[in-house]
mmCIF file of C-alpha atoms and ligand atoms in Angstrom:
data_model
loop_
_atom_site.group_PDB
_atom_site.id
_atom_site.type_symbol
_atom_site.label_atom_id
_atom_site.label_comp_id
_atom_site.label_asym_id
_atom_site.label_seq_id
_atom_site.Cartn_x
_atom_site.Cartn_y
_atom_site.Cartn_z
ATOM 1 C CA UNK A 1 16.901 26.969 50.266
ATOM 2 C CA UNK A 2 14.631 24.067 50.980
ATOM 3 C CA UNK A 3 11.593 26.275 51.502
ATOM 4 C CA UNK A 4 12.235 28.233 48.289
ATOM 5 C CA UNK A 5 12.421 24.982 46.391
ATOM 6 C CA UNK A 6 9.140 23.705 47.819
ATOM 7 C CA UNK A 7 7.475 27.011 46.992
ATOM 8 C CA UNK A 8 8.732 26.705 43.441
ATOM 9 C CA UNK A 9 7.543 23.087 43.225
ATOM 10 C CA UNK A 10 4.077 23.926 44.482
ATOM 11 C CA UNK A 11 3.929 26.892 42.094
ATOM 12 C CA UNK A 12 4.673 24.523 39.201
ATOM 13 C CA UNK A 13 2.034 22.084 40.435
ATOM 14 C CA UNK A 14 -0.572 24.843 40.603
ATOM 15 C CA UNK A 15 0.465 26.161 37.183
ATOM 16 C CA UNK A 16 0.207 22.744 35.560
ATOM 17 C CA UNK A 17 -3.163 22.137 37.201
ATOM 18 C CA UNK A 18 -4.407 25.485 35.879
ATOM 19 C CA UNK A 19 -3.139 24.669 32.393
ATOM 20 C CA UNK A 20 -4.812 21.300 32.562
ATOM 21 C CA UNK A 21 -8.152 22.832 33.570
ATOM 22 C CA UNK A 22 -7.795 25.506 30.884
ATOM 23 C CA UNK A 23 -7.117 22.997 28.123
ATOM 24 C CA UNK A 24 -10.025 20.824 29.243
ATOM 25 C CA UNK A 25 -12.477 23.704 29.209
ATOM 26 C CA UNK A 26 -11.131 24.778 25.813
ATOM 27 C CA UNK A 27 -11.890 21.291 24.508
ATOM 28 C CA UNK A 28 -15.352 21.334 26.060
ATOM 29 C CA UNK A 29 -16.069 24.661 24.366
ATOM 30 C CA UNK A 30 -14.932 23.308 20.999
ATOM 31 C CA UNK A 31 -18.323 21.846 20.129
ATOM 32 C CA UNK A 32 -18.821 18.966 17.719
ATOM 33 C CA UNK A 33 -16.366 18.474 14.875
ATOM 34 C CA UNK A 34 -18.942 17.523 12.313
ATOM 35 C CA UNK A 35 -22.725 17.687 11.945
ATOM 36 C CA UNK A 36 -24.839 15.784 9.426
ATOM 37 C CA UNK A 37 -28.022 17.788 9.136
ATOM 38 C CA UNK A 38 -31.411 17.046 7.638
ATOM 39 C CA UNK A 39 -30.964 13.444 6.458
ATOM 40 C CA UNK A 40 -33.027 10.341 7.100
ATOM 41 C CA UNK A 41 -31.128 8.148 9.574
ATOM 42 C CA UNK A 42 -31.407 4.380 9.884
ATOM 43 C CA UNK A 43 -29.942 3.851 13.386
ATOM 44 C CA UNK A 44 -29.850 0.093 12.702
ATOM 45 C CA UNK A 45 -31.049 -2.159 9.871
ATOM 46 C CA UNK A 46 -34.051 -3.377 11.867
ATOM 47 C CA UNK A 47 -35.094 -0.089 13.503
ATOM 48 C CA UNK A 48 -37.393 2.694 12.344
ATOM 49 C CA UNK A 49 -35.728 5.558 10.486
ATOM 50 C CA UNK A 50 -35.544 9.086 11.924
ATOM 51 C CA UNK A 51 -36.597 11.671 9.344
ATOM 52 C CA UNK A 52 -35.033 15.118 9.178
ATOM 53 C CA UNK A 53 -32.398 14.106 11.690
ATOM 54 C CA UNK A 54 -29.166 15.544 13.036
ATOM 55 C CA UNK A 55 -26.054 13.472 13.778
ATOM 56 C CA UNK A 56 -23.444 15.165 15.984
ATOM 57 C CA UNK A 57 -19.888 13.849 15.751
ATOM 58 C CA UNK A 58 -17.048 14.741 18.064
ATOM 59 C CA UNK A 59 -13.588 13.272 18.535
ATOM 60 C CA UNK A 60 -14.421 10.422 16.192
ATOM 61 C CA UNK A 61 -17.582 9.372 17.978
ATOM 62 C CA UNK A 62 -21.295 9.975 17.549
ATOM 63 C CA UNK A 63 -22.388 12.163 20.448
ATOM 64 C CA UNK A 64 -26.063 12.579 19.523
ATOM 65 C CA UNK A 65 -28.656 11.427 17.001
ATOM 66 C CA UNK A 66 -32.060 13.110 17.109
ATOM 67 C CA UNK A 67 -34.723 14.922 15.173
ATOM 68 C CA UNK A 68 -33.527 18.296 13.946
ATOM 69 C CA UNK A 69 -36.096 20.125 16.086
ATOM 70 C CA UNK A 70 -34.746 18.468 19.239
ATOM 71 C CA UNK A 71 -31.081 19.472 18.952
ATOM 72 C CA UNK A 72 -29.278 22.773 18.906
ATOM 73 C CA UNK A 73 -26.426 22.880 16.422
ATOM 74 C CA UNK A 74 -23.287 24.569 17.741
ATOM 75 C CA UNK A 75 -22.050 27.420 15.549
ATOM 76 C CA UNK A 76 -18.470 26.183 15.464
ATOM 77 C CA UNK A 77 -19.304 22.869 13.798
ATOM 78 C CA UNK A 78 -18.709 21.893 10.190
ATOM 79 C CA UNK A 79 -22.194 21.179 8.884
ATOM 80 C CA UNK A 80 -22.918 18.855 5.967
ATOM 81 C CA UNK A 81 -26.359 19.404 4.491
ATOM 82 C CA UNK A 82 -27.939 15.959 4.122
ATOM 83 C CA UNK A 83 -31.408 17.096 3.063
ATOM 84 C CA UNK A 84 -32.923 14.355 0.908
ATOM 85 C CA UNK A 85 -30.067 11.976 1.789
ATOM 86 C CA UNK A 86 -30.001 8.786 3.852
ATOM 87 C CA UNK A 87 -27.503 8.045 6.625
ATOM 88 C CA UNK A 88 -26.477 4.524 7.598
ATOM 89 C CA UNK A 89 -23.532 3.002 9.455
ATOM 90 C CA UNK A 90 -20.183 2.562 7.667
ATOM 91 C CA UNK A 91 -19.958 -0.566 5.522
ATOM 92 C CA UNK A 92 -17.778 -3.651 5.966
ATOM 93 C CA UNK A 93 -16.443 -5.546 2.979
ATOM 94 C CA UNK A 94 -15.403 -8.841 4.538
ATOM 95 C CA UNK A 95 -13.570 -10.119 1.433
ATOM 96 C CA UNK A 96 -11.069 -7.894 -0.384
ATOM 97 C CA UNK A 97 -7.447 -8.128 -1.552
ATOM 98 C CA UNK A 98 -4.830 -5.381 -1.730
ATOM 99 C CA UNK A 99 -3.152 -6.759 -4.819
ATOM 100 C CA UNK A 100 -3.596 -5.096 -8.191
ATOM 101 C CA UNK A 101 -2.524 -1.434 -7.984
ATOM 102 C CA UNK A 102 -1.035 -1.784 -4.488
ATOM 103 C CA UNK A 103 2.412 -3.118 -5.379
ATOM 104 C CA UNK A 104 5.269 -1.605 -3.355
ATOM 105 C CA UNK A 105 2.845 0.506 -1.347
ATOM 106 C CA UNK A 106 5.625 2.084 0.732
ATOM 107 C CA UNK A 107 6.706 4.079 -2.318
ATOM 108 C CA UNK A 108 3.261 4.740 -3.778
ATOM 109 C CA UNK A 109 2.603 8.525 -3.819
ATOM 110 C CA UNK A 110 -0.147 9.368 -1.290
ATOM 111 C CA UNK A 111 -2.332 11.068 -3.910
ATOM 112 C CA UNK A 112 -2.217 8.037 -6.186
ATOM 113 C CA UNK A 113 -3.017 5.763 -3.256
ATOM 114 C CA UNK A 114 -5.967 7.957 -2.264
ATOM 115 C CA UNK A 115 -7.397 7.889 -5.793
ATOM 116 C CA UNK A 116 -7.088 4.117 -6.018
ATOM 117 C CA UNK A 117 -8.560 3.665 -2.534
ATOM 118 C CA UNK A 118 -11.566 5.741 -3.591
ATOM 119 C CA UNK A 119 -12.117 3.822 -6.833
ATOM 120 C CA UNK A 120 -11.839 0.476 -5.105
ATOM 121 C CA UNK A 121 -13.362 0.986 -1.642
ATOM 122 C CA UNK A 122 -14.180 4.324 -0.058
ATOM 123 C CA UNK A 123 -16.514 5.611 -2.781
ATOM 124 C CA UNK A 124 -18.602 2.482 -2.148
ATOM 125 C CA UNK A 125 -18.931 3.291 1.546
ATOM 126 C CA UNK A 126 -16.405 0.878 3.044
ATOM 127 C CA UNK A 127 -14.990 1.913 6.419
ATOM 128 C CA UNK A 128 -13.704 -1.550 7.421
ATOM 129 C CA UNK A 129 -12.372 -4.309 5.158
ATOM 130 C CA UNK A 130 -10.958 -7.795 5.605
ATOM 131 C CA UNK A 131 -7.991 -8.461 3.351
ATOM 132 C CA UNK A 132 -8.196 -12.223 2.816
ATOM 133 C CA UNK A 133 -4.773 -12.641 1.287
ATOM 134 C CA UNK A 134 -2.038 -10.474 -0.174
ATOM 135 C CA UNK A 135 1.635 -9.924 0.557
ATOM 136 C CA UNK A 136 1.191 -9.319 4.301
ATOM 137 C CA UNK A 137 4.239 -7.055 4.655
ATOM 138 C CA UNK A 138 2.954 -4.833 1.874
ATOM 139 C CA UNK A 139 -0.561 -4.601 3.304
ATOM 140 C CA UNK A 140 0.825 -3.965 6.800
ATOM 141 C CA UNK A 141 2.686 -0.990 5.286
ATOM 142 C CA UNK A 142 -0.557 0.265 3.702
ATOM 143 C CA UNK A 143 -2.369 -0.118 7.002
ATOM 144 C CA UNK A 144 0.408 1.865 8.683
ATOM 145 C CA UNK A 145 0.080 4.722 6.177
ATOM 146 C CA UNK A 146 -3.698 4.838 6.652
ATOM 147 C CA UNK A 147 -3.422 4.859 10.438
ATOM 148 C CA UNK A 148 -0.771 7.624 10.201
ATOM 149 C CA UNK A 149 -3.401 9.686 8.278
ATOM 150 C CA UNK A 150 -1.237 9.795 5.130
ATOM 151 C CA UNK A 151 -3.883 8.028 3.050
ATOM 152 C CA UNK A 152 -7.645 8.323 3.730
ATOM 153 C CA UNK A 153 -8.831 4.742 3.968
ATOM 154 C CA UNK A 154 -10.780 2.093 5.831
ATOM 155 C CA UNK A 155 -9.801 0.065 8.869
ATOM 156 C CA UNK A 156 -7.933 -2.918 7.401
ATOM 157 C CA UNK A 157 -8.103 -6.333 9.048
ATOM 158 C CA UNK A 158 -5.852 -9.000 7.556
ATOM 159 C CA UNK A 159 -5.889 -12.773 7.207
ATOM 160 C CA UNK A 160 -2.809 -14.818 6.286
ATOM 161 C CA UNK A 161 -3.267 -17.462 3.555
ATOM 162 C CA UNK A 162 -2.415 -21.149 3.838
ATOM 163 C CA UNK A 163 -2.702 -23.446 0.781
ATOM 164 C CA UNK A 164 -2.630 -27.248 0.754
ATOM 165 C CA UNK A 165 0.567 -28.787 -0.648
ATOM 166 C CA UNK A 166 0.288 -29.002 -4.452
ATOM 167 C CA UNK A 167 -2.772 -26.743 -4.410
ATOM 168 C CA UNK A 168 -1.508 -23.707 -6.300
ATOM 169 C CA UNK A 169 -4.766 -22.415 -7.862
ATOM 170 C CA UNK A 170 -4.642 -22.108 -11.667
ATOM 171 C CA UNK A 171 -5.841 -18.497 -11.585
ATOM 172 C CA UNK A 172 -2.786 -17.314 -9.616
ATOM 173 C CA UNK A 173 0.474 -16.740 -11.543
ATOM 174 C CA UNK A 174 2.633 -19.897 -11.496
ATOM 175 C CA UNK A 175 5.704 -17.920 -10.398
ATOM 176 C CA UNK A 176 3.893 -16.548 -7.327
ATOM 177 C CA UNK A 177 5.339 -18.086 -4.158
ATOM 178 C CA UNK A 178 2.413 -19.404 -2.132
ATOM 179 C CA UNK A 179 2.550 -20.532 1.499
ATOM 180 C CA UNK A 180 1.724 -24.258 1.236
ATOM 181 C CA UNK A 181 1.363 -26.633 4.181
ATOM 182 C CA UNK A 182 1.945 -30.381 3.812
ATOM 183 C CA UNK A 183 0.928 -31.442 7.322
ATOM 184 C CA UNK A 184 -1.127 -30.416 10.335
ATOM 185 C CA UNK A 185 2.079 -29.408 12.085
ATOM 186 C CA UNK A 186 3.084 -27.102 9.234
ATOM 187 C CA UNK A 187 -0.381 -25.535 9.158
ATOM 188 C CA UNK A 188 -0.122 -24.959 12.900
ATOM 189 C CA UNK A 189 3.308 -23.322 12.583
ATOM 190 C CA UNK A 190 2.268 -21.098 9.689
ATOM 191 C CA UNK A 191 -0.859 -19.925 11.518
ATOM 192 C CA UNK A 192 1.291 -19.082 14.544
ATOM 193 C CA UNK A 193 3.743 -17.083 12.405
ATOM 194 C CA UNK A 194 0.979 -15.019 10.813
ATOM 195 C CA UNK A 195 -0.512 -14.073 14.159
ATOM 196 C CA UNK A 196 2.953 -13.200 15.459
ATOM 197 C CA UNK A 197 3.307 -10.780 12.513
ATOM 198 C CA UNK A 198 0.243 -8.917 13.762
ATOM 199 C CA UNK A 199 -2.372 -10.322 11.375
ATOM 200 C CA UNK A 200 -5.968 -10.570 12.571
ATOM 201 C CA UNK A 201 -6.999 -13.971 11.229
ATOM 202 C CA UNK A 202 -6.181 -16.939 8.975
ATOM 203 C CA UNK A 203 -7.537 -17.946 5.562
ATOM 204 C CA UNK A 204 -7.344 -21.582 4.508
ATOM 205 C CA UNK A 205 -7.706 -22.895 0.974
ATOM 206 C CA UNK A 206 -9.743 -25.957 1.949
ATOM 207 C CA UNK A 207 -10.338 -26.393 -1.786
ATOM 208 C CA UNK A 208 -7.956 -25.136 -4.488
ATOM 209 C CA UNK A 209 -9.220 -24.801 -8.071
ATOM 210 C CA UNK A 210 -6.852 -26.589 -10.473
ATOM 211 C CA UNK A 211 -8.634 -25.996 -13.800
ATOM 212 C CA UNK A 212 -9.204 -29.282 -15.658
ATOM 213 C CA UNK A 213 -7.574 -31.287 -12.880
ATOM 214 C CA UNK A 214 -9.439 -32.228 -9.668
ATOM 215 C CA UNK A 215 -9.756 -29.711 -6.838
ATOM 216 C CA UNK A 216 -7.006 -30.136 -4.217
ATOM 217 C CA UNK A 217 -8.558 -30.177 -0.740
ATOM 218 C CA UNK A 218 -6.957 -29.517 2.626
ATOM 219 C CA UNK A 219 -7.778 -32.324 5.055
ATOM 220 C CA UNK A 220 -9.781 -31.643 8.201
ATOM 221 C CA UNK A 221 -6.861 -32.380 10.553
ATOM 222 C CA UNK A 222 -4.810 -29.603 8.922
ATOM 223 C CA UNK A 223 -7.782 -27.249 9.085
ATOM 224 C CA UNK A 224 -8.289 -27.998 12.761
ATOM 225 C CA UNK A 225 -4.592 -27.486 13.567
ATOM 226 C CA UNK A 226 -4.672 -23.946 12.125
ATOM 227 C CA UNK A 227 -8.092 -23.199 13.634
ATOM 228 C CA UNK A 228 -6.914 -24.220 17.118
ATOM 229 C CA UNK A 229 -3.981 -21.790 16.936
ATOM 230 C CA UNK A 230 -6.222 -18.921 15.771
ATOM 231 C CA UNK A 231 -9.018 -19.612 18.240
ATOM 232 C CA UNK A 232 -6.562 -19.810 21.156
ATOM 233 C CA UNK A 233 -5.817 -16.143 20.367
ATOM 234 C CA UNK A 234 -9.457 -15.205 19.713
ATOM 235 C CA UNK A 235 -8.892 -14.807 15.933
ATOM 236 C CA UNK A 236 -11.260 -15.919 13.160
ATOM 237 C CA UNK A 237 -10.514 -18.397 10.366
ATOM 238 C CA UNK A 238 -11.863 -18.060 6.832
ATOM 239 C CA UNK A 239 -12.029 -20.787 4.188
ATOM 240 C CA UNK A 240 -12.002 -20.716 0.412
ATOM 241 C CA UNK A 241 -14.085 -23.898 -0.033
ATOM 242 C CA UNK A 242 -14.410 -24.441 -3.835
ATOM 243 C CA UNK A 243 -16.438 -27.692 -3.554
ATOM 244 C CA UNK A 244 -18.402 -29.925 -1.156
ATOM 245 C CA UNK A 245 -15.241 -31.484 0.314
ATOM 246 C CA UNK A 246 -13.832 -27.989 0.862
ATOM 247 C CA UNK A 247 -16.983 -26.948 2.763
ATOM 248 C CA UNK A 248 -17.159 -30.155 4.784
ATOM 249 C CA UNK A 249 -13.460 -30.127 5.769
ATOM 250 C CA UNK A 250 -13.766 -26.461 6.735
ATOM 251 C CA UNK A 251 -16.792 -27.212 8.919
ATOM 252 C CA UNK A 252 -15.216 -30.328 10.438
ATOM 253 C CA UNK A 253 -12.113 -28.311 11.334
ATOM 254 C CA UNK A 254 -14.160 -25.484 12.925
ATOM 255 C CA UNK A 255 -13.687 -22.671 10.380
ATOM 256 C CA UNK A 256 -15.668 -19.495 11.211
ATOM 257 C CA UNK A 257 -16.366 -18.000 7.782
ATOM 258 C CA UNK A 258 -16.938 -19.515 4.341
ATOM 259 C CA UNK A 259 -15.433 -16.843 2.084
ATOM 260 C CA UNK A 260 -17.467 -17.845 -1.022
ATOM 261 C CA UNK A 261 -20.539 -19.747 -2.096
ATOM 262 C CA UNK A 262 -19.825 -22.952 -4.125
ATOM 263 C CA UNK A 263 -21.942 -22.437 -7.265
ATOM 264 C CA UNK A 264 -20.379 -25.260 -9.309
ATOM 265 C CA UNK A 265 -21.923 -27.698 -6.800
ATOM 266 C CA UNK A 266 -25.391 -26.180 -7.321
ATOM 267 C CA UNK A 267 -26.620 -26.168 -3.734
ATOM 268 C CA UNK A 268 -25.689 -26.947 -0.124
ATOM 269 C CA UNK A 269 -26.774 -30.307 1.287
ATOM 270 C CA UNK A 270 -29.196 -30.355 4.251
ATOM 271 C CA UNK A 271 -26.343 -31.657 6.399
ATOM 272 C CA UNK A 272 -24.098 -28.751 5.420
ATOM 273 C CA UNK A 273 -26.802 -26.176 6.134
ATOM 274 C CA UNK A 274 -27.541 -27.550 9.589
ATOM 275 C CA UNK A 275 -23.819 -27.972 10.365
ATOM 276 C CA UNK A 276 -23.169 -24.345 9.331
ATOM 277 C CA UNK A 277 -26.074 -23.112 11.449
ATOM 278 C CA UNK A 278 -25.069 -25.178 14.478
ATOM 279 C CA UNK A 279 -21.494 -23.852 14.380
ATOM 280 C CA UNK A 280 -22.650 -20.277 13.744
ATOM 281 C CA UNK A 281 -20.562 -20.240 10.536
ATOM 282 C CA UNK A 282 -20.806 -17.036 8.513
ATOM 283 C CA UNK A 283 -21.177 -17.005 4.718
ATOM 284 C CA UNK A 284 -19.778 -14.417 2.281
ATOM 285 C CA UNK A 285 -21.679 -14.798 -1.027
ATOM 286 C CA UNK A 286 -19.258 -13.045 -3.511
ATOM 287 C CA UNK A 287 -21.925 -13.379 -6.239
ATOM 288 C CA UNK A 288 -20.373 -10.774 -8.581
ATOM 289 C CA UNK A 289 -17.214 -12.888 -8.688
ATOM 290 C CA UNK A 290 -19.156 -15.602 -10.551
ATOM 291 C CA UNK A 291 -19.669 -13.157 -13.451
ATOM 292 C CA UNK A 292 -15.902 -12.857 -13.904
ATOM 293 C CA UNK A 293 -14.640 -16.453 -13.904
ATOM 294 C CA UNK A 294 -15.784 -17.603 -17.366
ATOM 295 C CA UNK A 295 -16.424 -15.533 -20.508
ATOM 296 C CA UNK A 296 -19.597 -17.363 -21.539
ATOM 297 C CA UNK A 297 -22.748 -15.501 -20.403
ATOM 298 C CA UNK A 298 -25.030 -18.526 -20.091
ATOM 299 C CA UNK A 299 -22.602 -20.290 -17.709
ATOM 300 C CA UNK A 300 -22.130 -17.078 -15.758
ATOM 301 C CA UNK A 301 -25.900 -16.685 -15.273
ATOM 302 C CA UNK A 302 -26.114 -20.260 -14.048
ATOM 303 C CA UNK A 303 -23.272 -19.765 -11.545
ATOM 304 C CA UNK A 304 -24.784 -16.543 -10.186
ATOM 305 C CA UNK A 305 -28.203 -18.211 -9.895
ATOM 306 C CA UNK A 306 -26.701 -21.179 -8.010
ATOM 307 C CA UNK A 307 -24.727 -18.873 -5.693
ATOM 308 C CA UNK A 308 -27.866 -16.807 -4.996
ATOM 309 C CA UNK A 309 -29.833 -20.016 -4.257
ATOM 310 C CA UNK A 310 -27.169 -21.134 -1.785
ATOM 311 C CA UNK A 311 -27.270 -17.701 -0.157
ATOM 312 C CA UNK A 312 -31.063 -17.907 0.018
ATOM 313 C CA UNK A 313 -31.004 -21.364 1.611
ATOM 314 C CA UNK A 314 -28.545 -20.352 4.348
ATOM 315 C CA UNK A 315 -30.308 -17.045 4.962
ATOM 316 C CA UNK A 316 -33.610 -18.942 5.303
ATOM 317 C CA UNK A 317 -31.897 -21.189 7.864
ATOM 318 C CA UNK A 318 -31.125 -18.043 9.908
ATOM 319 C CA UNK A 319 -27.423 -18.137 9.074
ATOM 320 C CA UNK A 320 -25.034 -15.194 9.430
ATOM 321 C CA UNK A 321 -24.391 -13.443 6.089
ATOM 322 C CA UNK A 322 -21.436 -11.058 5.647
ATOM 323 C CA UNK A 323 -21.128 -8.798 2.598
ATOM 324 C CA UNK A 324 -17.992 -9.357 0.510
ATOM 325 C CA UNK A 325 -16.981 -9.034 -3.138
ATOM 326 C CA UNK A 326 -13.407 -10.335 -3.545
ATOM 327 C CA UNK A 327 -12.564 -6.897 -4.966
ATOM 328 C CA UNK A 328 -8.853 -6.422 -5.597
ATOM 329 C CA UNK A 329 -8.765 -9.968 -6.989
ATOM 330 C CA UNK A 330 -11.663 -9.206 -9.349
ATOM 331 C CA UNK A 331 -11.878 -5.642 -10.633
ATOM 332 C CA UNK A 332 -15.624 -4.891 -10.611
ATOM 333 C CA UNK A 333 -15.361 -2.190 -7.982
ATOM 334 C CA UNK A 334 -18.976 -1.023 -8.403
ATOM 335 C CA UNK A 335 -21.132 -2.777 -5.783
ATOM 336 C CA UNK A 336 -24.477 -2.193 -7.564
ATOM 337 C CA UNK A 337 -24.539 -5.650 -9.138
ATOM 338 C CA UNK A 338 -23.723 -7.435 -5.869
ATOM 339 C CA UNK A 339 -26.664 -5.697 -4.156
ATOM 340 C CA UNK A 340 -28.971 -6.645 -7.032
ATOM 341 C CA UNK A 341 -27.840 -10.301 -6.870
ATOM 342 C CA UNK A 342 -28.158 -10.438 -3.060
ATOM 343 C CA UNK A 343 -31.613 -8.874 -3.434
ATOM 344 C CA UNK A 344 -32.734 -12.111 -5.122
ATOM 345 C CA UNK A 345 -32.082 -13.937 -1.862
ATOM 346 C CA UNK A 346 -32.790 -11.544 1.002
ATOM 347 C CA UNK A 347 -34.620 -8.285 1.917
ATOM 348 C CA UNK A 348 -32.742 -4.973 1.791
ATOM 349 C CA UNK A 349 -32.651 -4.589 5.579
ATOM 350 C CA UNK A 350 -30.779 -7.884 5.903
ATOM 351 C CA UNK A 351 -28.366 -6.820 3.161
ATOM 352 C CA UNK A 352 -27.726 -3.632 5.161
ATOM 353 C CA UNK A 353 -27.168 -5.852 8.230
ATOM 354 C CA UNK A 354 -24.591 -7.905 6.247
ATOM 355 C CA UNK A 355 -22.719 -4.613 5.685
ATOM 356 C CA UNK A 356 -22.996 -3.257 9.235
ATOM 357 C CA UNK A 357 -24.398 -4.978 12.340
ATOM 358 C CA UNK A 358 -23.615 -8.589 11.342
ATOM 359 C CA UNK A 359 -19.848 -8.139 10.745
ATOM 360 C CA UNK A 360 -19.490 -5.787 13.752
ATOM 361 C CA UNK A 361 -21.043 -8.429 16.008
ATOM 362 C CA UNK A 362 -19.323 -11.401 14.347
ATOM 363 C CA UNK A 363 -15.847 -9.858 14.543
ATOM 364 C CA UNK A 364 -16.510 -8.426 18.018
ATOM 365 C CA UNK A 365 -16.264 -4.726 17.200
ATOM 366 C CA UNK A 366 -19.261 -3.640 19.221
ATOM 367 C CA UNK A 367 -18.496 0.086 18.837
ATOM 368 C CA UNK A 368 -19.307 -0.098 15.110
ATOM 369 C CA UNK A 369 -22.229 -0.921 12.840
ATOM 370 C CA UNK A 370 -24.959 1.395 14.157
ATOM 371 C CA UNK A 371 -25.796 5.101 14.074
ATOM 372 C CA UNK A 372 -26.186 5.729 17.791
ATOM 373 C CA UNK A 373 -24.781 7.887 20.534
ATOM 374 C CA UNK A 374 -21.477 6.538 21.865
ATOM 375 C CA UNK A 375 -20.423 4.439 18.856
ATOM 376 C CA UNK A 376 -17.580 5.206 16.448
ATOM 377 C CA UNK A 377 -18.551 7.727 13.770
ATOM 378 C CA UNK A 378 -18.193 5.353 10.810
ATOM 379 C CA UNK A 379 -20.987 6.487 8.498
ATOM 380 C CA UNK A 380 -22.228 6.448 4.935
ATOM 381 C CA UNK A 381 -24.411 9.190 3.440
ATOM 382 C CA UNK A 382 -26.435 7.775 0.545
ATOM 383 C CA UNK A 383 -28.010 9.776 -2.282
ATOM 384 C CA UNK A 384 -31.142 7.628 -2.209
ATOM 385 C CA UNK A 385 -33.059 5.295 0.089
ATOM 386 C CA UNK A 386 -32.267 1.549 -0.109
ATOM 387 C CA UNK A 387 -35.849 0.900 1.042
ATOM 388 C CA UNK A 388 -37.058 1.825 -2.449
ATOM 389 C CA UNK A 389 -34.270 -0.008 -4.306
ATOM 390 C CA UNK A 390 -31.500 -2.053 -2.685
ATOM 391 C CA UNK A 391 -29.051 -0.871 -5.383
ATOM 392 C CA UNK A 392 -29.197 2.557 -3.725
ATOM 393 C CA UNK A 393 -26.717 1.140 -1.188
ATOM 394 C CA UNK A 394 -24.125 1.762 -3.919
ATOM 395 C CA UNK A 395 -25.089 5.436 -4.394
ATOM 396 C CA UNK A 396 -22.686 6.967 -1.912
ATOM 397 C CA UNK A 397 -22.408 10.722 -1.395
ATOM 398 C CA UNK A 398 -19.987 10.606 1.453
ATOM 399 C CA UNK A 399 -18.023 8.091 3.541
ATOM 400 C CA UNK A 400 -16.922 8.975 7.068
ATOM 401 C CA UNK A 401 -14.530 6.970 9.213
ATOM 402 C CA UNK A 402 -14.034 7.896 12.888
ATOM 403 C CA UNK A 403 -15.482 11.345 12.204
ATOM 404 C CA UNK A 404 -13.202 12.064 9.207
ATOM 405 C CA UNK A 405 -14.494 12.287 5.664
ATOM 406 C CA UNK A 406 -12.582 9.679 3.656
ATOM 407 C CA UNK A 407 -14.639 10.082 0.478
ATOM 408 C CA UNK A 408 -17.009 12.753 -0.832
ATOM 409 C CA UNK A 409 -18.660 12.819 -4.256
ATOM 410 C CA UNK A 410 -18.502 16.606 -3.974
ATOM 411 C CA UNK A 411 -14.722 16.781 -3.713
ATOM 412 C CA UNK A 412 -12.666 17.532 -0.621
ATOM 413 C CA UNK A 413 -14.712 18.727 2.350
ATOM 414 C CA UNK A 414 -12.118 18.538 5.083
HETATM 415 ZN ZN1 ZN B 1 -10.471 -13.714 -2.433
#
């Protein structure tokens, strides 16, 4: 009895081993999932491009990047012809909101969600976004549906908002319940609750815009209390600064990212620029936003010019710049204008870095941001080269996240 049992056990062991070997070799024989063939690849913003290249993608990762003549393309692969196209890493938008059009996302039909996601983000090449404030439970549900492959979309990182007491910005509906903190202890508790919910960072309104009344600022002690909680868990803190006091309190409290320029102030002071540089603070310009805040064109031009000057001064200082548009709060989904405005302040390669390598490094996602063997296959295929015109960064043919096509201008490919 005993011996028969052991024979049976060993038979099962051998059988399962054989099955395991068989399934492994089947996988190995599968070949790459996806091949981008014939495009010009920029492996990184600073590096030389590879002309007539091939990118092999398998199991969500880039397995090879080389000249077409140097690689054999497996017959089983899905090949996308990229002749005349340009391939760069997937883009980050470090300032978005899932607000307008995303209400009650649990019950939003998947097709409708996909269409809206394309209009707002994926057709502009975004494979990772930072949501800097929305109803967190709603956006967590959206993130869940994307990760369950119900809705093609970007990686969503989320920050929870904290406003100063009495600092309900005039541009948000009065009936909207906002999380306001009246003390450092409250800010600390709220930051802790957000991180407990599974959010990835905190956003502080260090300056709230009150229309004709003075800006309401959050004091530095409150900022620091929230920052300490976030930093203890390795999470970043963003600030909506609004004015000089909002910038200075954010810097004094150790905020990581300024989520806007402050164009109504005209320029950063020398002290602010050196403080930002010393603390390795990142800046999100959101220049397009300044075209949407007032109807009068002359004022708008002035605000954009001031924002671009501030961007230029921090870029010249060697500061970290992260691309971000505040889309979802403002509804100019097209990124062309933002690239044109940023082009007044910095070269196209640095704008590409603000979309790729800079956010990947800043937010510690080292497996993203480049087109190289071994990194995640987050990619954008462009119809034209940004080297000839930076606005070509908005001419997206195809957006790929983890080896899956999440947007194609040519309709469904997968
Ligand atoms: Zn915003």
